[in-house]
Amino acid sequence: MNVLLIGSGGREHAIAWKLAQSESLGQLYIAPGNPGTAKCGRNIAISADDTDKLLDFARQNDVGFVIVGPEAPLAAGVVDVFEAAGIKAFGPSADAAQLEADKAFAKQLMRSSAVSTAEGRIFDRFSDAKAYIASRDEAVVVKAAGLAKGKGVFVCDDPADGILAAEKIMCGKIFGSAGNKVIVEDKLLGEEASILAFVDGRNIYVMESSQDHKPIGDGDTGPNTGGMGAYSPAPVVTDDLMNQIVREILVPVVDGMNRNDTPYKGVLYAGVMITGGGPRVLEFNVRFGDPETQPVLMRLKSDLLQVCLAACDGTLDQISLEWDPRPAVCVVMASGGYPGDYEKGRKITGLEEADGMQDVVVFHAGTKGNDRDIVTNGGRVLGVTALGQTIDDAKARAYRAVDKIKFDGAYCRRDIADKAIEKCKT
Ligand code: AMP
Ligand code: GLY
């Protein structure tokens, strides 16, 4: 079967790398892809949001299945377009993608499905948001309701900062129309985990747990990014806790989506805070996480293409997934300055040596060029991912690989997986 994968980030390289191992794969096309995906299939120079061209390409190249990586094309309805044309597509419809694309929709769905989340209020006028935040004397979290590339959330320990954040989002329009509405939430305390599951409309097949590292600096300091590293499994998610998350979060949400006439299929990603009072939802994403996908898929032994097809066919209950018990750690190498301004076009060396290490894969994200000459082309440049016998071993191996790779201004956090290592000691 010929497959078209849409997207160009580290997540898409990980998906392409895993799909390329499938026996039922014919040709793999990636639109637009990156130099890493070019090693797994054929990159096609069509942008991820050019639905008309993607559909023409799929028709002309006998594509039988489409897998969508990023949220923006999902929210724009790319799955609806392919399905209307009779081509199977993995991911939610535009209506169901509101679970990520409209945090107000997600909040209301959680309320009506009795899913535990932070107390929050939705505002479409700055003056109302301001009055509400000013009336509180504790920390608040202010979120743009729409898509903001993972940067639309401000955790403010002081209400005055919360008002500033709401002003930037609603009046300064720093995220454009994604900031027409804001959510003001209570700040939750605890440790975060990412729970990704395959969903076929009815059945839920949860993947191994993982944990992202959102802030730019060591010790979770500085502004939030798209994610600076991840590991899997997350020891904070015990078996009992995972069962609770499935029972109290994933099942009610999938049921709620059916009741709402927005049935859900694809990957459902719950970002949860493990609080003293149990797991509570921070956000839903309607796709694989980036960078969580890199360590999670490195641990998946089963055929990814088969499970994605089963999610589309409503047959997830007939699938069983096998996982490598070894932990995996992904360290993101970023361009200096990210998540603010950064330069592009810096030559990258040492990729082959790092990629040649056993049980290490260097997933490309913001890179450009060909095999011999690869340059930086984005904020998050590479996701250097390693399996190890223990989490300490996986971390050490990932950083050994990182240290072989050089480019001007290269930056990475040095503490990826430390929380897990600490937990494994106790
Ligand atoms: P989101 O995009 O909604 O996941 O938010 C990005 C990050 O902001 C999360 O990964 C958390 O670190 C933080 N965050 C979001 N909502 C809350 C909350 N209610 N309490 C504390 N931290 C939060
Ligand atoms: N790692 C966070 C996300 O994919 O949104």
Coordinates of C-alpha atoms and ligand atoms in Angstrom, one line a residue:
M1 CA 0.0 0.0 0.0
N2 CA 1.3 3.5 -0.9
V3 CA 1.2 5.9 2.0
L4 CA 1.3 9.7 2.1
L5 CA 2.6 11.2 5.4
I6 CA 1.9 14.9 5.9
G7 CA 4.4 17.0 7.9
S8 CA 8.0 17.9 8.2
G9 CA 9.1 17.8 11.9
G10 CA 10.9 15.4 14.2
R11 CA 7.6 13.6 14.9
E12 CA 7.1 13.0 11.1
H13 CA 10.7 11.6 10.8
A14 CA 9.9 9.2 13.7
I15 CA 6.6 8.2 12.0
A16 CA 8.3 7.7 8.6
W17 CA 11.2 5.8 10.2
K18 CA 8.7 3.4 11.8
L19 CA 6.4 3.1 8.8
A20 CA 9.5 2.2 6.6
Q21 CA 9.8 -1.0 8.7
S22 CA 6.3 -2.2 7.8
E23 CA 6.0 -5.2 5.5
S24 CA 2.8 -3.9 4.0
L25 CA 4.3 -0.6 2.9
G26 CA 4.6 0.1 -0.8
Q27 CA 5.9 3.6 -1.5
L28 CA 6.1 6.1 1.3
Y29 CA 5.7 9.7 0.3
I30 CA 6.3 12.5 2.8
A31 CA 5.0 16.0 2.1
P32 CA 7.0 18.1 2.5
G33 CA 9.3 16.0 4.8
N34 CA 12.9 16.9 5.8
P35 CA 16.4 15.4 5.1
G36 CA 15.7 12.7 7.7
T37 CA 12.4 11.5 6.1
A38 CA 14.1 11.5 2.7
K39 CA 16.0 8.4 4.0
C40 CA 12.7 6.6 4.8
G41 CA 10.7 7.4 1.6
R42 CA 10.3 10.0 -1.1
N43 CA 9.9 13.7 -0.1
I44 CA 7.3 15.6 -2.1
A45 CA 7.6 19.4 -2.4
I46 CA 4.0 20.1 -1.3
S47 CA 3.3 22.1 1.8
A48 CA 1.4 20.4 4.6
D49 CA -1.5 22.9 4.3
D50 CA -2.0 22.7 0.5
T51 CA -4.9 20.3 0.7
D52 CA -5.8 20.5 -3.0
K53 CA -2.3 19.7 -4.2
L54 CA -2.0 16.9 -1.7
L55 CA -5.2 15.3 -2.9
D56 CA -4.1 15.6 -6.6
F57 CA -0.8 14.0 -5.7
A58 CA -2.5 11.2 -3.8
R59 CA -4.9 10.5 -6.7
Q60 CA -2.1 10.4 -9.3
N61 CA 0.2 8.2 -7.2
D62 CA -2.2 5.5 -6.1
V63 CA -2.0 6.5 -2.4
G64 CA -4.3 4.2 -0.4
F65 CA -3.7 5.7 3.0
V66 CA -2.8 9.2 4.4
I67 CA -1.3 9.8 7.8
V68 CA -1.4 13.4 9.1
G69 CA 1.3 14.5 11.6
P70 CA 0.6 18.2 12.6
E71 CA -2.5 19.7 14.1
A72 CA -3.0 22.6 11.7
P73 CA -4.0 20.5 8.6
L74 CA -6.2 18.3 10.9
A75 CA -8.0 21.4 12.2
A76 CA -8.4 22.7 8.6
G77 CA -10.2 19.5 7.6
V78 CA -7.6 17.5 5.6
V79 CA -9.0 14.2 6.8
D80 CA -12.5 15.1 5.7
V81 CA -11.3 16.0 2.2
F82 CA -9.4 12.7 1.7
E83 CA -12.3 10.7 3.1
A84 CA -14.8 12.5 0.8
A85 CA -12.5 11.5 -2.1
G86 CA -12.5 7.8 -1.0
I87 CA -9.0 7.8 0.4
K88 CA -8.5 6.5 4.0
A89 CA -6.9 9.0 6.3
F90 CA -5.6 8.6 9.8
G91 CA -6.5 11.5 12.2
P92 CA -9.7 13.2 13.4
S93 CA -12.1 15.2 11.3
A94 CA -12.0 19.0 11.5
D95 CA -15.0 18.9 13.9
A96 CA -13.2 16.4 16.2
A97 CA -9.9 18.3 15.9
Q98 CA -11.5 21.1 17.9
L99 CA -10.5 19.2 20.9
E100 CA -7.0 20.7 20.4
A101 CA -7.8 23.6 18.1
D102 CA -10.3 25.2 20.4
K103 CA -9.5 25.0 24.1
A104 CA -12.9 26.3 24.9
F105 CA -14.5 23.4 23.1
A106 CA -12.2 21.0 25.0
K107 CA -13.1 22.6 28.4
Q108 CA -16.8 22.3 27.7
L109 CA -16.5 18.7 26.5
M110 CA -14.5 17.8 29.7
R111 CA -17.1 19.5 31.8
S112 CA -20.0 17.6 30.2
S113 CA -18.1 14.3 30.4
A114 CA -17.1 14.8 34.0
V115 CA -13.3 14.7 33.2
S116 CA -11.1 16.2 35.8
T117 CA -9.3 19.4 34.7
A118 CA -8.3 22.7 36.1
E119 CA -11.1 25.0 37.0
G120 CA -11.3 27.5 34.2
R121 CA -13.3 30.3 32.6
I122 CA -13.6 31.3 29.0
F123 CA -13.5 35.0 27.9
D124 CA -14.0 36.6 24.6
R125 CA -13.5 40.2 25.9
F126 CA -10.3 41.5 27.4
S127 CA -12.1 43.7 29.9
D128 CA -13.9 40.7 31.4
A129 CA -10.7 38.6 31.5
K130 CA -8.9 41.4 33.2
A131 CA -11.6 41.9 35.8
Y132 CA -11.7 38.2 36.6
I133 CA -7.9 37.8 36.9
A134 CA -7.7 41.0 39.0
S135 CA -10.3 39.5 41.4
R136 CA -8.0 36.6 42.2
D137 CA -5.0 36.7 44.3
E138 CA -3.4 33.4 43.4
A139 CA -1.5 32.2 40.4
V140 CA -3.4 31.9 37.1
V141 CA -2.7 30.2 33.8
V142 CA -3.8 32.2 30.7
K143 CA -4.2 30.3 27.5
A144 CA -5.0 31.4 23.9
A145 CA -8.0 29.2 22.9
G146 CA -6.7 28.5 19.4
L147 CA -3.6 26.9 17.9
A148 CA -0.3 28.6 18.9
K149 CA 2.4 26.1 18.2
G150 CA 2.7 25.1 21.8
K151 CA 3.5 28.6 22.9
G152 CA 0.0 30.0 23.8
V153 CA 0.1 29.2 27.5
F154 CA 1.3 31.6 30.2
V155 CA 1.7 30.3 33.7
C156 CA 1.6 33.4 35.9
D157 CA 2.4 33.4 39.6
D158 CA 1.3 36.9 39.9
P159 CA -2.2 38.1 38.7
A160 CA -0.6 41.2 37.2
D161 CA 1.4 39.0 34.8
G162 CA -1.8 37.2 34.0
I163 CA -3.5 40.4 32.9
L164 CA -0.4 41.3 30.8
A165 CA -0.6 37.9 29.2
A166 CA -4.3 38.2 28.4
E167 CA -3.6 41.7 27.0
K168 CA -0.9 40.4 24.7
I169 CA -3.1 37.5 23.5
M170 CA -6.4 39.4 23.1
C171 CA -5.4 42.9 22.2
G172 CA -1.8 42.5 20.9
K173 CA -3.0 39.5 18.9
I174 CA 0.4 37.8 19.3
F175 CA -1.2 34.6 18.1
G176 CA -3.5 36.2 15.6
S177 CA -7.1 35.0 15.7
A178 CA -6.1 32.1 18.0
G179 CA -6.3 34.7 20.7
N180 CA -9.9 35.8 20.1
K181 CA -10.8 33.8 23.2
V182 CA -8.7 33.1 26.3
I183 CA -9.1 30.5 29.0
V184 CA -8.1 31.5 32.5
E185 CA -7.4 28.5 34.7
D186 CA -6.2 27.6 38.2
K187 CA -2.6 26.6 38.3
L188 CA -2.2 22.9 39.0
L189 CA 0.7 21.5 40.9
G190 CA 2.4 18.2 40.3
E191 CA 4.3 16.3 37.7
E192 CA 3.3 16.2 34.0
A193 CA 2.9 13.2 31.7
S194 CA 1.9 12.6 28.1
I195 CA -0.6 9.8 27.5
L196 CA -1.0 9.0 23.8
A197 CA -3.6 6.5 22.6
F198 CA -4.8 5.1 19.3
V199 CA -8.6 5.6 19.0
D200 CA -10.9 4.1 16.4
G201 CA -14.1 5.9 17.3
R202 CA -14.9 3.4 20.0
N203 CA -11.9 1.4 21.1
I204 CA -8.9 2.9 22.8
Y205 CA -5.4 1.4 22.7
V206 CA -3.1 3.4 25.0
M207 CA 0.6 3.6 24.1
E208 CA 3.5 3.5 26.6
S209 CA 3.7 6.7 28.8
S210 CA 6.1 9.5 28.1
Q211 CA 7.1 12.9 29.5
D212 CA 8.0 16.1 27.7
H213 CA 10.2 19.0 28.8
K214 CA 8.4 22.1 27.7
P215 CA 10.5 25.0 29.2
I216 CA 13.7 26.0 27.4
G217 CA 16.0 25.9 30.4
D218 CA 17.4 23.2 32.7
G219 CA 15.3 22.7 35.9
D220 CA 12.2 23.7 33.9
T221 CA 13.1 27.4 33.8
G222 CA 12.4 30.0 31.1
P223 CA 9.7 30.3 28.5
N224 CA 7.8 27.3 27.1
T225 CA 8.9 25.7 23.8
G226 CA 7.4 23.1 21.5
G227 CA 9.3 20.6 23.7
M228 CA 13.0 20.2 24.5
G229 CA 13.2 16.5 25.0
A230 CA 11.2 13.5 26.2
Y231 CA 11.5 10.0 27.6
S232 CA 9.4 6.9 27.7
P233 CA 8.2 5.3 29.9
A234 CA 7.4 7.9 32.5
P235 CA 7.9 6.2 35.9
V236 CA 5.4 8.7 37.5
V237 CA 2.7 6.9 35.5
T238 CA 2.3 3.6 37.4
D239 CA 0.1 0.8 36.0
D240 CA -2.7 1.8 38.5
L241 CA -2.4 5.5 37.4
M242 CA -2.5 4.5 33.7
N243 CA -5.7 2.5 34.3
Q244 CA -7.2 5.4 36.1
I245 CA -6.3 7.8 33.3
V246 CA -7.9 5.5 30.7
R247 CA -11.0 5.0 32.9
E248 CA -11.5 8.5 34.1
I249 CA -10.1 10.6 31.1
L250 CA -9.8 8.7 27.8
V251 CA -13.0 6.6 27.9
P252 CA -15.3 9.5 29.0
V253 CA -13.8 11.8 26.4
V254 CA -14.1 9.3 23.5
D255 CA -17.7 8.7 24.7
G256 CA -18.4 12.4 25.0
M257 CA -17.1 13.0 21.5
N258 CA -19.6 10.4 20.2
R259 CA -22.4 12.0 22.1
N260 CA -21.4 15.3 20.7
D261 CA -21.6 13.9 17.1
T262 CA -17.8 14.5 16.7
P263 CA -16.6 10.9 16.8
Y264 CA -12.9 10.6 17.4
K265 CA -10.3 8.6 15.5
G266 CA -6.6 8.9 15.3
V267 CA -4.1 9.6 18.1
L268 CA -5.6 11.2 21.2
Y269 CA -3.0 12.8 23.4
A270 CA -3.9 13.8 26.9
G271 CA -1.4 16.1 28.6
V272 CA -2.0 15.4 32.3
M273 CA -0.8 16.8 35.6
I274 CA -0.5 14.2 38.3
T275 CA -1.7 16.2 41.2
G276 CA -2.1 15.1 44.9
G277 CA -5.8 14.7 44.0
G278 CA -5.2 12.4 41.0
P279 CA -4.6 13.0 37.3
R280 CA -6.1 16.2 35.8
V281 CA -6.1 17.2 32.1
L282 CA -4.0 20.2 31.1
E283 CA -4.8 19.8 27.4
F284 CA -5.7 17.5 24.6
N285 CA -3.8 17.2 21.4
V286 CA -5.3 15.4 18.4
R287 CA -2.1 13.9 17.0
F288 CA 1.2 12.4 18.0
G289 CA 3.3 14.6 20.4
D290 CA 6.6 16.1 19.3
P291 CA 9.1 15.1 20.8
E292 CA 7.3 12.3 22.7
T293 CA 6.7 10.3 19.5
Q294 CA 10.5 9.9 19.0
P295 CA 11.1 7.9 22.1
V296 CA 7.7 6.2 22.1
L297 CA 8.0 4.9 18.5
M298 CA 11.6 3.8 19.1
R299 CA 10.1 1.4 21.7
L300 CA 7.2 0.2 19.5
K301 CA 8.0 -3.3 18.1
S302 CA 4.7 -3.8 16.2
D303 CA 3.8 -2.6 12.8
L304 CA 2.7 1.1 13.0
L305 CA 1.0 1.0 9.6
Q306 CA -1.2 -1.9 10.7
V307 CA -2.3 -0.1 13.9
C308 CA -3.1 3.1 12.1
L309 CA -5.1 1.2 9.5
A310 CA -7.0 -0.6 12.3
A311 CA -7.8 2.8 13.9
C312 CA -9.4 3.9 10.6
D313 CA -11.2 0.6 10.1
G314 CA -12.7 0.5 13.7
T315 CA -10.8 -2.7 14.4
L316 CA -8.3 -1.7 17.2
D317 CA -9.8 -4.3 19.4
Q318 CA -8.2 -6.9 17.2
I319 CA -4.7 -5.5 17.5
S320 CA -2.1 -6.1 20.1
L321 CA 1.0 -3.9 20.4
E322 CA 4.4 -5.1 21.6
W323 CA 6.9 -2.7 23.2
D324 CA 10.6 -2.8 23.8
P325 CA 10.9 -2.8 27.6
R326 CA 14.1 -0.7 27.4
P327 CA 13.6 3.1 28.1
A328 CA 14.3 5.7 25.4
V329 CA 15.4 9.3 25.8
C330 CA 15.2 12.0 23.2
V331 CA 17.3 15.2 23.5
V332 CA 16.2 18.1 21.3
M333 CA 19.1 20.2 19.8
A334 CA 17.8 23.7 19.1
S335 CA 19.1 26.8 17.4
G336 CA 20.5 29.4 19.8
G337 CA 17.9 32.0 20.6
Y338 CA 14.9 29.6 20.3
P339 CA 12.0 30.0 21.3
G340 CA 12.8 33.6 20.4
D341 CA 14.6 34.7 17.2
Y342 CA 17.3 32.4 15.8
E343 CA 19.5 32.1 12.8
K344 CA 19.2 29.5 10.1
G345 CA 21.6 28.0 7.6
R346 CA 24.3 26.8 10.1
K347 CA 26.2 23.8 8.9
I348 CA 25.7 20.6 11.0
T349 CA 28.5 18.1 11.4
G350 CA 28.8 14.7 13.1
L351 CA 25.3 13.5 12.1
E352 CA 26.5 10.2 10.6
E353 CA 28.8 9.4 13.5
A354 CA 25.9 9.9 16.0
D355 CA 23.3 8.1 13.9
G356 CA 25.7 5.2 13.5
M357 CA 25.8 4.5 17.2
Q358 CA 23.9 1.3 18.2
D359 CA 20.3 2.0 19.3
V360 CA 20.6 5.7 18.5
V361 CA 18.5 7.5 15.9
V362 CA 19.0 11.1 15.1
F363 CA 15.6 12.4 14.1
H364 CA 15.6 15.5 11.9
A365 CA 13.2 18.4 12.5
G366 CA 14.4 21.9 11.4
T367 CA 17.1 20.8 8.9
K368 CA 17.6 21.3 5.2
G369 CA 20.0 20.0 2.5
N370 CA 21.2 16.7 1.3
D371 CA 23.2 13.8 2.8
R372 CA 26.6 15.6 2.6
D373 CA 25.6 19.1 3.5
I374 CA 22.9 19.5 6.1
V375 CA 22.2 22.9 7.6
T376 CA 19.9 24.2 10.3
N377 CA 16.5 25.4 9.2
G378 CA 14.3 25.8 12.3
G379 CA 14.2 26.3 16.0
R380 CA 14.1 22.7 17.0
V381 CA 16.7 21.1 14.7
L382 CA 17.3 17.5 15.8
G383 CA 15.8 15.0 18.2
V384 CA 18.7 12.7 19.3
T385 CA 17.1 9.6 20.6
A386 CA 18.6 6.5 22.3
L387 CA 17.5 3.3 23.9
G388 CA 19.3 2.0 27.0
Q389 CA 19.2 -0.8 29.5
T390 CA 18.1 1.7 32.1
I391 CA 16.9 5.3 32.0
D392 CA 20.4 6.5 33.1
D393 CA 21.9 4.4 30.3
A394 CA 19.5 5.8 27.7
K395 CA 20.2 9.4 28.9
A396 CA 24.0 8.8 28.8
R397 CA 23.9 7.3 25.3
A398 CA 21.6 10.1 24.0
Y399 CA 24.0 12.8 25.3
R400 CA 27.1 10.9 23.9
A401 CA 25.4 11.1 20.5
V402 CA 24.5 14.8 21.0
D403 CA 28.1 15.6 21.8
K404 CA 29.2 14.2 18.4
I405 CA 26.9 16.7 16.6
K406 CA 28.1 20.3 16.1
F407 CA 26.6 23.5 14.7
D408 CA 27.1 27.2 15.6
G409 CA 24.8 28.2 18.4
A410 CA 23.6 24.6 19.1
Y411 CA 21.7 24.5 22.4
C412 CA 20.1 21.6 24.3
R413 CA 18.9 21.1 27.9
R414 CA 21.3 18.9 29.9
D415 CA 18.8 17.5 32.3
I416 CA 16.4 15.5 30.1
A417 CA 15.1 12.4 32.0
D418 CA 16.5 13.5 35.3
K419 CA 13.1 13.4 36.9
A420 CA 12.7 9.8 35.9
I421 CA 16.2 8.9 37.1
E422 CA 15.5 10.5 40.4
K423 CA 12.2 8.5 40.7
C424 CA 13.9 5.2 39.8
K425 CA 16.3 5.7 42.7
T426 CA 13.5 5.9 45.3
Ligands
AMP1 P1 -0.8 23.2 27.2 O1 -0.3 23.7 25.8 O2 -2.2 23.6 27.6 O3 -0.4 21.8 27.5 O4 0.2 24.0 28.2 C1 1.6 24.0 28.0 C2 2.2 23.9 29.4 O5 1.8 24.8 30.3 C3 1.8 22.5 30.0 O6 2.6 21.5 29.6 C4 2.1 22.9 31.5 O7 3.5 22.8 31.8 C5 1.6 24.3 31.6 N1 0.2 24.4 32.0 C6 -0.9 24.4 31.2 N2 -2.0 24.5 32.0 C7 -1.6 24.5 33.3 C8 -2.3 24.5 34.5 N3 -3.6 24.7 34.6 N4 -1.5 24.5 35.6 C9 -0.2 24.5 35.6 N5 0.5 24.4 34.4 C10 -0.2 24.4 33.3
GLY2 N1 5.1 17.9 23.1 C1 4.0 18.7 23.1 C2 3.2 18.6 21.9 O1 3.4 17.8 21.0 O2 2.3 19.4 21.7

